[in-house]
Amino acid sequence: MKPLVLSVTALLLVTSVAILLWLSQVNDYQVSGELKLAVLTEPVVVTRDEQGIAHIAAENRRDMLRAQGFITAQDRLFQMEFFRMIARGRLSELVGESGIASDTEMRVLGLAQNARRMAAQFAPDVAQFLGDYLAGVNAYIATQEHEFPVELSLLGHTPKPWTLEDSALVLQYISLQHSVNMKAEALSLALVDAVGAEAASSLMPINANPDRREQSLVAQFVDPNLPPAKASTELPLAATKPLPRQENSDGTLFSPGIHRLLAPMDIGSNNWVVGPARSVSGSAVVVNDPHLDARLLPGVWYPIGFSTPDFHATGVALPAIPGLVVGKTDRVAYGVTNAYGDVQDLFIETVDPSSESHYLEDGVAVAFATRTETLRIKDDSAQSGFREKTLTIRSTRRGPVVSDHGIVNISNRVLSLRWGAAVAFGSEIGYDKMFFARSAAEVDRAAQLIDINMFNIVFADVDGNFGRRATGKIPNRRIGQGVIPVAVRDADPYWTSWIPKDQMPGEFNP
């Protein structure tokens, strides 16, 4: 038996060595030598430091963006494809049953439809900015198939060329990650159901700042059980009182609040900027900590450097979006954190008692708009390897009905969602103007062009100018403050306008 044992041991050893050699070459790609890319107009030099971080040296900005797209695809093609499949509601094609819930939410919210309309409105210079980057991404997909990440092969996924619609889709998906109020409103409604409006009034809004010292704004809740004849009746909620500040055992301060019990927010971010009069160096200083876990792989950020004869920059980008989201150039520096602007409102719809295909506004029956979405789910037991699931999605004038498919489910109510990212976009995205800004004032103006992403941006320039600006289009509401679902009574718009961009939180050279 001894020779057999030796043979098995030798076989395992050889197999282990072979696997290690294979793993050492998995997801390897060309980082030296020369590549000929038809999308470039002039030579571009890409160097990588000891950590593999790329720096692009180009003769012009358009080639610089094309090269960024190419090398980002080298490093992050699997991540980019995964983002795209999630946002399109196609995750279950890759992972099967576990992706159905995510796909259902993406299809109901209509990210793909939003992205299609958004991309159609891009200004020519925005389309060029995104298009140059995508040209580099697509050059990699078209010419470097032999380098594709092994994860794509394991999932049986073949990348397709990226389009402007895909860029818009990623921006939509980012907006969704920062739009958390839908769940908070549903929680508020569940709280009213559980303890009654009067008792709940002392606890709302559950997402209030517990450190607030001035009187909170009065929220309003329209009781969904009131008959249409009492549609104007509103129940004002008592203003919340400031909560006492207390000390932790280490002497640091904390403030207890109902939101910590009901809707804990485990993520956050911070940034700050000081002017030259407050710094030892005599220069403005920008500091930014987005609080995104660096241990997550692949990382959320893509670090990169750029240079052309008239432009130099280093910082971090989001895979699939050109330029930098956080960084510094030879003229300016800027940092980004989450502002959590409230651009999601839930509405309680009343179904027409005589027809489930209609809802009521001013007592008048209006037909639900409907569309059909088909999920393609990976299933090894199916003959084709996939099975299908059909979703019928209803919408009202406010937006999609999110209570039909379990996204929000409160006491069998019909709830529709109004979401800023579905209606707030225009021809600009802001990130292109911010990346190439040459002064703090230009960064401020660029930030005001960012419509569907709610960030807090701090910035400064080499001349000592500095400031901050909150981004995004935030609605002015006719009823309530967006802290709890509102029962629909009439056909008038519940979002009356947008807060003017120059009235968003911000300061310049304060």
Short mmCIF file of C-alpha atoms in Angstrom, two decimals:
data_model
loop_
_atom_site.label_atom_id
_atom_site.label_comp_id
_atom_site.label_asym_id
_atom_site.label_seq_id
_atom_site.Cartn_x
_atom_site.Cartn_y
_atom_site.Cartn_z
CA MET A 1 0.00 0.00 0.00
CA LYS A 2 2.94 2.33 0.57
CA PRO A 3 3.59 3.04 -3.16
CA LEU A 4 -0.09 4.00 -3.56
CA VAL A 5 0.17 6.47 -0.68
CA LEU A 6 3.28 7.98 -2.24
CA SER A 7 1.56 8.23 -5.61
CA VAL A 8 -1.48 9.99 -4.14
CA THR A 9 0.76 12.40 -2.20
CA ALA A 10 2.76 13.19 -5.30
CA LEU A 11 -0.41 13.76 -7.32
CA LEU A 12 -1.79 16.14 -4.68
CA LEU A 13 1.52 18.01 -4.60
CA VAL A 14 1.61 18.38 -8.38
CA THR A 15 -2.03 19.47 -8.43
CA SER A 16 -1.42 22.03 -5.67
CA VAL A 17 1.58 23.47 -7.50
CA ALA A 18 -0.40 23.66 -10.72
CA ILE A 19 -3.26 25.49 -8.98
CA LEU A 20 -0.84 27.95 -7.35
CA LEU A 21 0.83 28.64 -10.70
CA TRP A 22 -2.58 29.15 -12.31
CA LEU A 23 -3.76 31.46 -9.52
CA SER A 24 -0.61 33.56 -9.84
CA GLN A 25 -1.55 34.32 -13.44
CA VAL A 26 -5.33 34.69 -13.02
CA ASN A 27 -6.60 38.19 -13.80
CA ASP A 28 -3.16 39.18 -15.09
CA TYR A 29 -2.98 41.80 -17.81
CA GLN A 30 -0.40 43.71 -19.78
CA VAL A 31 1.24 46.48 -17.77
CA SER A 32 4.43 46.91 -19.78
CA GLY A 33 5.38 47.18 -23.42
CA GLU A 34 3.19 48.76 -26.05
CA LEU A 35 -0.45 48.48 -27.08
CA LYS A 36 -1.92 50.00 -30.21
CA LEU A 37 -5.39 51.47 -29.62
CA ALA A 38 -7.32 52.91 -32.53
CA VAL A 39 -9.26 55.22 -30.21
CA LEU A 40 -6.16 57.28 -29.34
CA THR A 41 -5.07 60.23 -31.45
CA GLU A 42 -1.58 60.53 -29.89
CA PRO A 43 0.66 58.32 -27.77
CA VAL A 44 -0.23 57.90 -24.10
CA VAL A 45 2.14 56.66 -21.41
CA VAL A 46 0.74 54.73 -18.44
CA THR A 47 3.01 53.99 -15.49
CA ARG A 48 2.10 52.04 -12.36
CA ASP A 49 3.61 52.41 -8.91
CA GLU A 50 4.52 49.58 -6.56
CA GLN A 51 0.85 49.29 -5.53
CA GLY A 52 -0.30 48.99 -9.14
CA ILE A 53 -1.91 52.45 -9.14
CA ALA A 54 -1.85 53.91 -12.63
CA HIS A 55 -0.75 57.38 -13.72
CA ILE A 56 -1.69 58.54 -17.20
CA ALA A 57 0.50 60.95 -19.17
CA ALA A 58 -1.27 62.12 -22.33
CA GLU A 59 -0.81 64.89 -24.87
CA ASN A 60 -4.45 65.98 -24.66
CA ARG A 61 -7.42 65.60 -22.33
CA ARG A 62 -9.57 63.48 -24.60
CA ASP A 63 -6.87 60.81 -24.97
CA MET A 64 -6.37 61.03 -21.20
CA LEU A 65 -10.02 60.10 -20.63
CA ARG A 66 -9.86 57.32 -23.22
CA ALA A 67 -6.82 55.87 -21.46
CA GLN A 68 -8.64 56.13 -18.11
CA GLY A 69 -11.48 54.05 -19.50
CA PHE A 70 -9.08 51.42 -20.86
CA ILE A 71 -7.02 50.92 -17.71
CA THR A 72 -10.10 51.05 -15.46
CA ALA A 73 -11.51 48.18 -17.50
CA GLN A 74 -8.18 46.38 -17.08
CA ASP A 75 -8.44 46.62 -13.31
CA ARG A 76 -12.18 46.68 -12.66
CA LEU A 77 -14.10 45.16 -15.58
CA PHE A 78 -15.79 42.57 -13.35
CA GLN A 79 -16.84 45.27 -10.88
CA MET A 80 -18.17 47.48 -13.67
CA GLU A 81 -20.13 44.63 -15.21
CA PHE A 82 -21.52 43.65 -11.81
CA PHE A 83 -22.65 47.26 -11.19
CA ARG A 84 -24.33 47.35 -14.57
CA MET A 85 -26.12 44.02 -14.10
CA ILE A 86 -27.36 45.01 -10.64
CA ALA A 87 -28.63 48.42 -11.78
CA ARG A 88 -30.37 46.90 -14.81
CA GLY A 89 -32.11 44.33 -12.64
CA ARG A 90 -30.23 41.43 -14.20
CA LEU A 91 -28.31 40.11 -11.21
CA SER A 92 -30.31 36.87 -11.13
CA GLU A 93 -28.93 36.05 -14.58
CA LEU A 94 -25.54 35.73 -12.89
CA VAL A 95 -26.30 34.36 -9.43
CA GLY A 96 -29.76 32.80 -9.71
CA GLU A 97 -32.41 32.88 -6.99
CA SER A 98 -30.47 35.12 -4.60
CA GLY A 99 -30.59 37.97 -7.10
CA ILE A 100 -34.37 38.09 -7.54
CA ALA A 101 -35.11 40.55 -4.72
CA SER A 102 -32.51 43.02 -5.98
CA ASP A 103 -33.68 42.65 -9.59
CA THR A 104 -37.29 43.19 -8.57
CA GLU A 105 -36.46 46.45 -6.81
CA MET A 106 -34.40 47.76 -9.74
CA ARG A 107 -37.16 46.91 -12.22
CA VAL A 108 -39.94 48.41 -10.10
CA LEU A 109 -37.98 51.62 -9.52
CA GLY A 110 -37.21 51.76 -13.22
CA LEU A 111 -33.52 52.63 -13.17
CA ALA A 112 -33.03 51.50 -16.76
CA GLN A 113 -35.94 53.63 -18.00
CA ASN A 114 -34.66 56.64 -16.04
CA ALA A 115 -31.18 56.17 -17.49
CA ARG A 116 -32.51 56.00 -21.03
CA ARG A 117 -34.31 59.33 -20.66
CA MET A 118 -31.37 60.87 -18.81
CA ALA A 119 -28.80 59.92 -21.47
CA ALA A 120 -31.01 61.35 -24.21
CA GLN A 121 -30.77 64.77 -22.55
CA PHE A 122 -26.98 64.93 -22.14
CA ALA A 123 -25.42 68.14 -23.48
CA PRO A 124 -22.90 67.58 -26.30
CA ASP A 125 -19.88 68.29 -24.08
CA VAL A 126 -21.19 65.92 -21.40
CA ALA A 127 -21.77 63.20 -23.99
CA GLN A 128 -18.21 63.75 -25.25
CA PHE A 129 -16.73 63.59 -21.74
CA LEU A 130 -18.48 60.30 -21.00
CA GLY A 131 -18.07 59.01 -24.54
CA ASP A 132 -14.28 59.41 -24.56
CA TYR A 133 -14.03 57.35 -21.38
CA LEU A 134 -16.39 54.70 -22.76
CA ALA A 135 -14.36 54.53 -25.95
CA GLY A 136 -11.45 53.36 -23.83
CA VAL A 137 -13.60 50.87 -21.93
CA ASN A 138 -14.97 49.45 -25.17
CA ALA A 139 -11.51 49.29 -26.74
CA TYR A 140 -10.49 47.00 -23.89
CA ILE A 141 -13.61 44.85 -24.27
CA ALA A 142 -13.05 44.59 -28.04
CA THR A 143 -9.32 43.80 -28.02
CA GLN A 144 -8.34 42.19 -24.72
CA GLU A 145 -10.72 39.28 -24.32
CA HIS A 146 -7.80 37.05 -23.39
CA GLU A 147 -7.31 39.20 -20.27
CA PHE A 148 -10.90 39.24 -19.02
CA PRO A 149 -11.32 38.54 -15.29
CA VAL A 150 -11.82 34.88 -14.45
CA GLU A 151 -14.91 35.84 -12.41
CA LEU A 152 -16.72 36.65 -15.66
CA SER A 153 -15.91 33.20 -17.06
CA LEU A 154 -17.04 31.49 -13.89
CA LEU A 155 -20.37 33.30 -14.11
CA GLY A 156 -20.69 32.64 -17.84
CA HIS A 157 -20.93 36.37 -18.58
CA THR A 158 -19.64 38.04 -21.74
CA PRO A 159 -19.26 41.86 -21.50
CA LYS A 160 -21.04 43.98 -24.09
CA PRO A 161 -19.95 47.50 -25.14
CA TRP A 162 -20.82 50.30 -22.74
CA THR A 163 -23.09 53.17 -23.80
CA LEU A 164 -24.03 56.62 -22.52
CA GLU A 165 -27.15 55.00 -21.13
CA ASP A 166 -24.95 52.75 -19.00
CA SER A 167 -23.11 55.80 -17.62
CA ALA A 168 -26.45 57.36 -16.71
CA LEU A 169 -27.48 54.04 -15.18
CA VAL A 170 -24.47 54.07 -12.83
CA LEU A 171 -25.30 57.64 -11.76
CA GLN A 172 -28.87 56.50 -11.10
CA TYR A 173 -27.61 53.60 -9.01
CA ILE A 174 -25.35 55.92 -6.98
CA SER A 175 -28.35 58.15 -6.34
CA LEU A 176 -30.34 55.17 -5.11
CA GLN A 177 -27.61 54.26 -2.61
CA HIS A 178 -27.86 57.75 -1.14
CA SER A 179 -31.67 57.94 -1.17
CA VAL A 180 -32.61 56.24 2.08
CA ASN A 181 -35.76 58.10 3.06
CA MET A 182 -38.23 55.63 1.53
CA LYS A 183 -37.45 53.09 4.25
CA ALA A 184 -37.53 55.76 6.97
CA GLU A 185 -40.99 56.89 5.84
CA ALA A 186 -42.26 53.32 5.80
CA LEU A 187 -40.89 52.90 9.32
CA SER A 188 -42.66 56.07 10.44
CA LEU A 189 -45.96 54.79 9.06
CA ALA A 190 -45.45 51.43 10.78
CA LEU A 191 -44.82 53.34 14.02
CA VAL A 192 -48.10 55.23 13.66
CA ASP A 193 -49.88 51.94 13.00
CA ALA A 194 -48.32 50.39 16.08
CA VAL A 195 -48.79 53.10 18.71
CA GLY A 196 -51.19 55.59 17.12
CA ALA A 197 -50.62 59.03 15.65
CA GLU A 198 -50.77 60.88 18.96
CA ALA A 199 -48.11 58.76 20.65
CA ALA A 200 -45.97 58.64 17.52
CA SER A 201 -46.06 62.43 17.16
CA SER A 202 -43.61 62.87 20.03
CA LEU A 203 -41.13 60.56 18.33
CA MET A 204 -41.10 62.01 14.83
CA PRO A 205 -39.31 62.69 12.66
CA ILE A 206 -37.30 59.58 13.46
CA ASN A 207 -34.42 60.88 11.39
CA ALA A 208 -34.20 64.19 13.27
CA ASN A 209 -30.84 65.52 14.41
CA PRO A 210 -30.75 64.71 18.13
CA ASP A 211 -28.27 67.55 18.73
CA ARG A 212 -30.66 70.19 17.39
CA ARG A 213 -30.95 73.09 19.83
CA GLU A 214 -33.60 75.14 18.08
CA GLN A 215 -37.20 73.96 17.81
CA SER A 216 -37.69 71.29 15.17
CA LEU A 217 -39.90 72.03 12.22
CA VAL A 218 -43.44 70.71 12.60
CA ALA A 219 -44.10 67.63 10.48
CA GLN A 220 -47.53 66.74 9.17
CA PHE A 221 -49.24 63.42 8.68
CA VAL A 222 -52.35 63.02 6.59
CA ASP A 223 -54.40 60.20 8.08
CA PRO A 224 -55.00 57.68 5.25
CA ASN A 225 -58.18 56.48 6.97
CA LEU A 226 -59.98 59.82 6.63
CA PRO A 227 -62.76 59.81 4.04
CA PRO A 228 -62.32 62.06 0.99
CA ALA A 229 -64.72 64.62 2.45
CA LYS A 230 -62.16 65.38 5.14
CA ALA A 231 -59.25 65.46 2.76
CA SER A 232 -57.98 68.80 4.02
CA THR A 233 -57.75 67.61 7.61
CA GLU A 234 -54.16 67.27 8.76
CA LEU A 235 -52.77 66.08 12.03
CA PRO A 236 -49.82 68.26 13.07
CA LEU A 237 -47.15 66.42 14.92
CA ALA A 238 -45.75 68.01 18.04
CA ALA A 239 -42.33 69.56 17.60
CA THR A 240 -39.70 67.31 19.07
CA LYS A 241 -37.81 68.62 22.06
CA PRO A 242 -34.01 68.69 22.14
CA LEU A 243 -32.70 65.52 23.73
CA PRO A 244 -30.20 65.77 26.58
CA ARG A 245 -26.58 65.28 25.65
CA GLN A 246 -24.82 62.57 27.62
CA GLU A 247 -21.27 61.36 27.94
CA ASN A 248 -19.85 57.99 27.01
CA SER A 249 -17.49 56.32 29.46
CA ASP A 250 -14.53 57.76 27.57
CA GLY A 251 -15.82 61.30 27.98
CA THR A 252 -16.99 61.74 24.39
CA LEU A 253 -20.49 63.05 23.81
CA PHE A 254 -23.45 61.17 22.41
CA SER A 255 -27.11 62.01 22.11
CA PRO A 256 -29.72 59.27 22.43
CA GLY A 257 -32.51 59.34 19.91
CA ILE A 258 -35.35 57.19 18.66
CA HIS A 259 -33.63 56.98 15.29
CA ARG A 260 -30.82 55.00 16.87
CA LEU A 261 -33.32 52.38 17.99
CA LEU A 262 -35.47 52.23 14.88
CA ALA A 263 -33.33 53.27 11.93
CA PRO A 264 -29.65 53.00 12.80
CA MET A 265 -27.35 54.57 10.23
CA ASP A 266 -24.14 52.59 10.34
CA ILE A 267 -22.34 54.58 7.67
CA GLY A 268 -21.35 58.19 7.48
CA SER A 269 -18.66 60.48 6.20
CA ASN A 270 -17.01 63.76 7.00
CA ASN A 271 -15.04 66.52 5.35
CA TRP A 272 -13.94 70.03 6.15
CA VAL A 273 -12.05 72.96 4.69
CA VAL A 274 -10.27 75.90 6.28
CA GLY A 275 -9.17 79.14 4.70
CA PRO A 276 -5.61 80.42 4.53
CA ALA A 277 -6.09 82.71 7.55
CA ARG A 278 -6.57 79.61 9.75
CA SER A 279 -3.72 77.43 8.49
CA VAL A 280 -0.05 77.42 9.45
CA SER A 281 0.98 77.21 5.80
CA GLY A 282 -1.08 80.19 4.75
CA SER A 283 -2.89 78.03 2.19
CA ALA A 284 -6.43 76.71 2.21
CA VAL A 285 -6.70 73.09 3.41
CA VAL A 286 -9.22 70.46 2.26
CA VAL A 287 -9.72 67.26 4.28
CA ASN A 288 -12.05 64.42 3.28
CA ASP A 289 -12.92 61.03 4.76
CA PRO A 290 -15.76 59.34 2.85
CA HIS A 291 -15.87 56.44 5.37
CA LEU A 292 -16.03 53.78 2.66
CA ASP A 293 -14.52 50.54 3.92
CA ALA A 294 -11.12 50.05 2.32
CA ARG A 295 -11.27 46.33 3.17
CA LEU A 296 -14.04 45.72 0.65
CA LEU A 297 -12.73 44.15 -2.53
CA PRO A 298 -12.94 45.33 -5.19
CA GLY A 299 -12.76 48.76 -3.60
CA VAL A 300 -15.45 51.36 -4.15
CA TRP A 301 -12.81 53.88 -5.18
CA TYR A 302 -10.40 53.63 -8.09
CA PRO A 303 -7.20 55.63 -7.33
CA ILE A 304 -5.53 57.18 -10.35
CA GLY A 305 -3.30 60.04 -11.52
CA PHE A 306 -3.40 62.20 -14.65
CA SER A 307 -1.18 64.65 -16.49
CA THR A 308 -1.27 66.54 -19.76
CA PRO A 309 0.80 69.59 -20.77
CA ASP A 310 -1.83 71.85 -19.15
CA PHE A 311 -3.43 69.65 -16.50
CA HIS A 312 -2.37 67.50 -13.53
CA ALA A 313 -4.58 65.60 -11.08
CA THR A 314 -4.57 62.76 -8.55
CA GLY A 315 -7.38 61.25 -6.55
CA VAL A 316 -10.05 58.59 -6.71
CA ALA A 317 -12.72 57.85 -9.28
CA LEU A 318 -15.76 55.60 -9.31
CA PRO A 319 -15.38 52.72 -11.78
CA ALA A 320 -17.55 53.50 -14.83
CA ILE A 321 -17.41 57.30 -14.27
CA PRO A 322 -14.57 59.38 -15.80
CA GLY A 323 -12.53 62.02 -14.01
CA LEU A 324 -12.25 62.18 -10.22
CA VAL A 325 -14.92 62.28 -7.53
CA VAL A 326 -12.44 63.14 -4.77
CA GLY A 327 -9.04 64.63 -5.53
CA LYS A 328 -6.80 67.52 -6.31
CA THR A 329 -5.50 69.09 -9.48
CA ASP A 330 -2.75 71.64 -10.06
CA ARG A 331 -5.34 74.36 -9.28
CA VAL A 332 -8.06 73.02 -6.95
CA ALA A 333 -8.87 70.32 -4.40
CA TYR A 334 -12.30 68.96 -3.52
CA GLY A 335 -13.79 66.33 -1.25
CA VAL A 336 -17.18 64.62 -1.26
CA THR A 337 -19.35 63.20 1.51
CA ASN A 338 -22.94 62.05 1.66
CA ALA A 339 -25.54 64.77 2.30
CA TYR A 340 -28.59 62.44 2.48
CA GLY A 341 -30.85 64.94 0.75
CA ASP A 342 -34.45 63.76 0.97
CA VAL A 343 -35.62 63.09 -2.57
CA GLN A 344 -37.94 60.15 -1.87
CA ASP A 345 -41.57 60.45 -0.79
CA LEU A 346 -44.10 57.68 -0.34
CA PHE A 347 -47.77 58.32 -1.16
CA ILE A 348 -50.78 56.33 0.03
CA GLU A 349 -53.01 55.69 -2.97
CA THR A 350 -56.72 54.86 -2.79
CA VAL A 351 -57.81 52.08 -5.12
CA ASP A 352 -61.15 52.65 -6.83
CA PRO A 353 -63.63 50.34 -5.02
CA SER A 354 -65.35 49.62 -8.33
CA SER A 355 -62.20 48.82 -10.29
CA GLU A 356 -58.85 47.58 -9.03
CA SER A 357 -57.21 48.86 -12.21
CA HIS A 358 -57.89 52.47 -11.14
CA TYR A 359 -56.97 54.77 -8.27
CA LEU A 360 -58.76 57.90 -7.04
CA GLU A 361 -57.80 61.57 -7.23
CA ASP A 362 -60.43 64.12 -6.19
CA GLY A 363 -62.85 61.18 -6.23
CA VAL A 364 -62.14 60.67 -9.95
CA ALA A 365 -60.91 57.27 -11.11
CA VAL A 366 -57.57 57.27 -12.92
CA ALA A 367 -56.16 54.15 -14.57
CA PHE A 368 -52.91 52.74 -13.22
CA ALA A 369 -50.20 52.79 -15.85
CA THR A 370 -48.74 49.30 -16.21
CA ARG A 371 -45.64 47.77 -17.72
CA THR A 372 -44.29 44.23 -17.78
CA GLU A 373 -40.75 43.23 -16.86
CA THR A 374 -39.33 39.73 -17.28
CA LEU A 375 -36.56 38.46 -15.04
CA ARG A 376 -34.22 35.84 -16.49
CA ILE A 377 -33.04 33.68 -13.59
CA LYS A 378 -30.10 31.31 -13.71
CA ASP A 379 -31.42 27.80 -13.01
CA ASP A 380 -29.38 24.67 -13.63
CA SER A 381 -32.53 22.54 -13.52
CA ALA A 382 -34.05 24.36 -16.50
CA GLN A 383 -33.34 22.99 -19.96
CA SER A 384 -31.97 26.31 -21.22
CA GLY A 385 -30.15 27.03 -17.97
CA PHE A 386 -32.55 29.87 -17.17
CA ARG A 387 -36.14 30.31 -16.10
CA GLU A 388 -38.28 33.42 -16.31
CA LYS A 389 -40.40 35.40 -13.90
CA THR A 390 -42.81 38.10 -15.09
CA LEU A 391 -43.51 41.24 -13.08
CA THR A 392 -46.46 43.53 -13.72
CA ILE A 393 -45.55 46.96 -12.42
CA ARG A 394 -48.18 49.61 -11.72
CA SER A 395 -47.55 53.35 -11.60
CA THR A 396 -49.53 56.44 -10.65
CA ARG A 397 -48.85 60.04 -11.55
CA ARG A 398 -46.43 60.14 -8.63
CA GLY A 399 -44.39 57.12 -9.63
CA PRO A 400 -44.18 53.34 -9.40
CA VAL A 401 -46.25 51.38 -6.88
CA VAL A 402 -43.59 49.96 -4.56
CA SER A 403 -45.97 47.95 -2.37
CA ASP A 404 -46.91 45.41 -5.05
CA HIS A 405 -43.71 43.38 -4.98
CA GLY A 406 -42.63 43.56 -1.36
CA ILE A 407 -40.22 46.50 -1.57
CA VAL A 408 -42.40 48.35 0.94
CA ASN A 409 -45.29 46.55 2.59
CA ILE A 410 -47.25 48.38 5.29
CA SER A 411 -50.67 47.02 6.31
CA ASN A 412 -51.76 46.17 2.77
CA ARG A 413 -51.71 49.82 1.70
CA VAL A 414 -50.98 50.77 -1.90
CA LEU A 415 -47.86 52.96 -1.76
CA SER A 416 -46.33 54.82 -4.68
CA LEU A 417 -42.90 56.43 -4.76
CA ARG A 418 -41.85 59.84 -5.99
CA TRP A 419 -38.06 59.78 -6.47
CA GLY A 420 -35.95 62.71 -7.55
CA ALA A 421 -33.61 60.65 -9.73
CA ALA A 422 -36.56 59.74 -11.94
CA VAL A 423 -37.48 63.34 -12.73
CA ALA A 424 -34.73 65.75 -11.63
CA PHE A 425 -32.04 65.27 -14.27
CA GLY A 426 -31.18 67.73 -17.02
CA SER A 427 -28.49 68.10 -19.66
CA GLU A 428 -25.57 68.40 -17.21
CA ILE A 429 -23.96 66.04 -14.69
CA GLY A 430 -21.48 68.44 -13.03
CA TYR A 431 -18.62 65.97 -12.59
CA ASP A 432 -16.93 66.95 -15.86
CA LYS A 433 -16.95 70.64 -14.97
CA MET A 434 -15.69 69.92 -11.46
CA PHE A 435 -12.83 67.75 -12.71
CA PHE A 436 -11.52 70.43 -15.06
CA ALA A 437 -12.31 73.42 -12.80
CA ARG A 438 -9.51 75.97 -12.45
CA SER A 439 -10.81 77.82 -9.40
CA ALA A 440 -12.90 77.31 -6.29
CA ALA A 441 -15.64 79.39 -7.86
CA GLU A 442 -15.75 77.01 -10.84
CA VAL A 443 -16.00 74.01 -8.50
CA ASP A 444 -18.92 75.71 -6.75
CA ARG A 445 -20.70 76.31 -10.04
CA ALA A 446 -20.01 72.74 -11.18
CA ALA A 447 -21.40 71.34 -7.92
CA GLN A 448 -24.65 73.17 -8.58
CA LEU A 449 -24.99 71.21 -11.84
CA ILE A 450 -25.13 67.87 -9.99
CA ASP A 451 -28.84 67.07 -9.89
CA ILE A 452 -29.51 63.47 -8.87
CA ASN A 453 -26.64 62.85 -6.44
CA MET A 454 -26.86 64.39 -2.97
CA PHE A 455 -23.36 65.22 -1.80
CA ASN A 456 -21.67 67.70 0.47
CA ILE A 457 -18.66 69.07 -1.40
CA VAL A 458 -15.83 71.07 0.18
CA PHE A 459 -13.27 72.73 -2.04
CA ALA A 460 -10.39 75.21 -2.24
CA ASP A 461 -7.98 76.60 -4.80
CA VAL A 462 -4.33 77.63 -4.90
CA ASP A 463 -5.32 81.30 -4.52
CA GLY A 464 -6.84 80.63 -1.09
CA ASN A 465 -10.52 80.69 -2.05
CA PHE A 466 -12.58 77.99 -0.36
CA GLY A 467 -16.13 76.87 0.33
CA ARG A 468 -18.70 74.12 0.52
CA ARG A 469 -21.86 73.23 -1.39
CA ALA A 470 -24.65 70.67 -1.01
CA THR A 471 -25.69 69.16 -4.34
CA GLY A 472 -28.84 67.67 -5.82
CA LYS A 473 -32.34 68.84 -6.61
CA ILE A 474 -34.41 68.78 -3.42
CA PRO A 475 -38.19 69.21 -3.68
CA ASN A 476 -40.37 71.82 -2.02
CA ARG A 477 -43.42 69.97 -0.71
CA ARG A 478 -47.02 71.19 -0.72
CA ILE A 479 -47.94 68.91 2.20
CA GLY A 480 -45.68 67.64 4.95
CA GLN A 481 -41.93 67.47 5.05
CA GLY A 482 -41.27 64.05 3.61
CA VAL A 483 -40.98 62.28 6.96
CA ILE A 484 -44.07 60.05 6.60
CA PRO A 485 -46.23 58.88 3.68
CA VAL A 486 -48.96 61.28 2.58
CA ALA A 487 -52.42 60.10 1.57
CA VAL A 488 -53.32 61.27 -1.94
CA ARG A 489 -56.49 63.32 -2.08
CA ASP A 490 -56.22 65.38 -5.27
CA ALA A 491 -54.48 65.59 -8.61
CA ASP A 492 -52.37 68.65 -7.78
CA PRO A 493 -48.61 68.05 -7.64
CA TYR A 494 -47.31 67.37 -4.16
CA TRP A 495 -43.84 68.51 -5.20
CA THR A 496 -44.33 72.14 -6.18
CA SER A 497 -40.77 73.17 -7.15
CA TRP A 498 -37.09 72.57 -6.44
CA ILE A 499 -35.04 74.37 -3.83
CA PRO A 500 -32.97 76.87 -5.88
CA LYS A 501 -29.38 75.71 -6.20
CA ASP A 502 -28.00 78.96 -4.79
CA GLN A 503 -30.18 78.42 -1.71
CA MET A 504 -28.79 74.95 -0.99
CA PRO A 505 -26.48 74.78 2.03
CA GLY A 506 -23.19 76.30 1.04
CA GLU A 507 -20.69 79.05 1.68
CA PHE A 508 -17.94 80.70 -0.34
CA ASN A 509 -15.01 82.39 1.40
CA PRO A 510 -16.94 82.71 4.68
#
